[in-house]
C-alpha positions as a printed NumPy array, in Angstrom:
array([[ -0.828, -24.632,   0.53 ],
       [  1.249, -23.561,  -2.531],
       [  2.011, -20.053,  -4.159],
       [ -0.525, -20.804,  -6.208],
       [ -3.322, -21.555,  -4.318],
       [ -3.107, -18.538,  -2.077],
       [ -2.468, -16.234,  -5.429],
       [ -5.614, -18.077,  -6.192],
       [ -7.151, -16.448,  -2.866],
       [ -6.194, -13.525,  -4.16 ],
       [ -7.58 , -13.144,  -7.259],
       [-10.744, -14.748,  -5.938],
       [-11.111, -11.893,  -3.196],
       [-10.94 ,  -9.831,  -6.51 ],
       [-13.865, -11.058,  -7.883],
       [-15.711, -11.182,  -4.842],
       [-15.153,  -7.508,  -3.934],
       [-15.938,  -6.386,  -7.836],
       [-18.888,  -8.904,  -7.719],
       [-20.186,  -6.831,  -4.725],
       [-20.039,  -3.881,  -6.155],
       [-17.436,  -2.302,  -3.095],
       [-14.625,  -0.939,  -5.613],
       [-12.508,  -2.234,  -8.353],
       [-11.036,  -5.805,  -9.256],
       [ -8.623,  -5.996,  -7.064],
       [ -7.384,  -8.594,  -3.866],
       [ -4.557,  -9.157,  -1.478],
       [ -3.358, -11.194,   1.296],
       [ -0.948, -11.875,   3.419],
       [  0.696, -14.893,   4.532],
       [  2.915, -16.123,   7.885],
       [  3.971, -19.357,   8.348],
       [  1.671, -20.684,   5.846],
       [ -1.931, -19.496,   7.429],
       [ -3.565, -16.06 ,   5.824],
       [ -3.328, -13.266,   8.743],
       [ -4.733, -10.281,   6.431],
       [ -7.365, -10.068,   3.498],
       [ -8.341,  -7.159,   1.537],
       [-10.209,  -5.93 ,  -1.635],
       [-10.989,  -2.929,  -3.053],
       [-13.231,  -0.969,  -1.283],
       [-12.383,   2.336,  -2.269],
       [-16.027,   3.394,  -3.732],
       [-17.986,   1.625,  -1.201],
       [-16.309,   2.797,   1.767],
       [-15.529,   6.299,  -0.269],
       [-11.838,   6.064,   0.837],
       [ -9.327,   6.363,  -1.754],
       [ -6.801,   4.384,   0.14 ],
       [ -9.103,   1.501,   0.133],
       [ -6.875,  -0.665,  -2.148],
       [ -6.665,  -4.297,  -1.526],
       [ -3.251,  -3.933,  -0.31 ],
       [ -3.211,  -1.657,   1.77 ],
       [ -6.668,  -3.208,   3.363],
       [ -4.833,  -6.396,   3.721],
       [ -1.711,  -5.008,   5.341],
       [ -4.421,  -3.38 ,   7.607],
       [ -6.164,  -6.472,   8.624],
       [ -2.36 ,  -8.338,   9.045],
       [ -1.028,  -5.565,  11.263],
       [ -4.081,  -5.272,  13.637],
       [ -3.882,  -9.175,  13.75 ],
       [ -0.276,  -9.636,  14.959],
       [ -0.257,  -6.363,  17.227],
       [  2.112,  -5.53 ,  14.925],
       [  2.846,  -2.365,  12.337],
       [  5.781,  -4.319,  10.551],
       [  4.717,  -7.687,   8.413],
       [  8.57 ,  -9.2  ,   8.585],
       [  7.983, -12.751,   8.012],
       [  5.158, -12.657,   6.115],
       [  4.335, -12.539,   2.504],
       [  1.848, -10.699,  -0.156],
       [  0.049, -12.014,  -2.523],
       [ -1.784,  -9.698,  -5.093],
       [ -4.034,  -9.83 ,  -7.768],
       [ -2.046,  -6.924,  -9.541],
       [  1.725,  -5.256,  -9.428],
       [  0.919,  -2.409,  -6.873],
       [  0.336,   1.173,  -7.869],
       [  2.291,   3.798,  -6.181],
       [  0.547,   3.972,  -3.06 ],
       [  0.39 ,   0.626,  -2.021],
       [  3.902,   0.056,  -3.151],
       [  4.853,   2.927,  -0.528],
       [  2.141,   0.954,   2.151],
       [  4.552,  -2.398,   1.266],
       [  7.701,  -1.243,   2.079],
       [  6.638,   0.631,   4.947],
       [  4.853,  -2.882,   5.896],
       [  8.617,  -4.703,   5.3  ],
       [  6.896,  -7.964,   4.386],
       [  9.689, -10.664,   3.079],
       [  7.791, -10.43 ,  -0.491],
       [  5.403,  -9.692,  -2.656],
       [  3.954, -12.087,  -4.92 ],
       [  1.833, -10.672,  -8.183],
       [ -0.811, -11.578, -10.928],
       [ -2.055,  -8.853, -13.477],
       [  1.077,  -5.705, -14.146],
       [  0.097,  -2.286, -14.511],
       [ -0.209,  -2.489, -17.671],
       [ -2.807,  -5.07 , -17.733],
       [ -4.603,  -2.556, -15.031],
       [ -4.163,   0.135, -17.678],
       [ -6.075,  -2.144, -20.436],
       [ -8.992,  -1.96 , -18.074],
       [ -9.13 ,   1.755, -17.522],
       [ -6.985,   1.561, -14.238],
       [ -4.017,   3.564, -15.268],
       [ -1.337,   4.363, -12.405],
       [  1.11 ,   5.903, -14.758],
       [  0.289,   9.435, -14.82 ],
       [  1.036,   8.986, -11.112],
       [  4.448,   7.779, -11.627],
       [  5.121,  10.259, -13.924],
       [  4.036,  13.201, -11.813],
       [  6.377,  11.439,  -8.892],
       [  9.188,  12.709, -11.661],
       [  8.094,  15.872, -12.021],
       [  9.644,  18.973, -10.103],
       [  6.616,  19.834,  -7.651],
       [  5.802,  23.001,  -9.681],
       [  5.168,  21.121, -12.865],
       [  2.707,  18.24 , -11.132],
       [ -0.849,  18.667, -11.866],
       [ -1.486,  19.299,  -8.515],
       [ -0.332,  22.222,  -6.906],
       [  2.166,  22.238,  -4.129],
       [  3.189,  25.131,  -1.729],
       [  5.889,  24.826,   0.988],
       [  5.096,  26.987,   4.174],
       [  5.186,  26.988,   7.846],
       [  8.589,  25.102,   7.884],
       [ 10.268,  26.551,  10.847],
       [  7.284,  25.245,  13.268],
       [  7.172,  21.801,  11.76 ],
       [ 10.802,  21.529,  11.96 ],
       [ 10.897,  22.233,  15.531],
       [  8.642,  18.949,  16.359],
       [ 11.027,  17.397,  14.069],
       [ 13.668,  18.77 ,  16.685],
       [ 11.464,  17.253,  19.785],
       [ 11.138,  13.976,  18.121],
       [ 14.848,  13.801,  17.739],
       [ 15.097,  14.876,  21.575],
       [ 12.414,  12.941,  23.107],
       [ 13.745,   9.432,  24.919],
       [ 10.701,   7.204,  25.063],
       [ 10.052,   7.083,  21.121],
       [  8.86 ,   3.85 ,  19.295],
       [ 11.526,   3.649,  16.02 ],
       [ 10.058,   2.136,  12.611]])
């Protein structure tokens, strides 16, 4: 199969999820060695999980598939450029690369606009719409410590 027929998959789980009613129009999968290991669409309103994007349900379904939490060697194919969030699922995945259909500004057109969200990201905490509050630092910091200490820990 080509690029194009699995960016065809894709976009087809799109419609398919949208067609359900289980969230927006949006699809993903992922690819090794030329077979798909991971689907996803949106499911955020039908599972009521705002996480529930496409990509990040088809890194899901890859990962639990290989036994793995790292997609190296594999490849994404998405019906649109990734907001924030799944962009931050992606490289924490380490796939070899992404492949994508609609940008965010085509998502915008349709009343799916990730901007404000990269705009907040520039923002100095106390000016984001969303208040943040540093506290309890000193106790966090000391599991930080044990982590650093501890022998049998799995790196990613």
């Amino acid at each position: 199969m080509s690029h194009t027929d699995f960016m065809r998959m894709a976009v087809e789980l799109s419609r398919k999820g949208m067609n359900a009613n289980k969230g927006g129009p949006f699809g993903a999968i992922v690819v090794k060695d030329g077979e798909v290991i991971g689907r996803g669409h949106n499911s955020v309103t039908s599972l009521n999980d705002p996480t529930a994007h496409a990509e990040v349900v088809a890194i899901r379904d890859a990962c639990a598939r290989l036994g793995s939490y790292q997609l190296q060697g594999c490849i994404l194919y998405t019906s649109c450029e990734p907001c924030p969030m799944c962009l931050g699922a992606i490289y924490w995945a380490r796939p070899d690369k992404v492949y994508y259909a609609n940008t965010k500004v085509d998502a915008a057109e349709v009343d799916f606009d990730d901007d404000f969200i990269y705009r907040e990201l520039e923002l100095p905490m106390r000016q984001r719409s969303i208040p943040f509050e540093q506290m309890g630092r000193e106790e966090a910091l000391e599991v930080f410590r044990e982590w650093m200490r501890k022998e049998d820990k799995r790196l990613y």
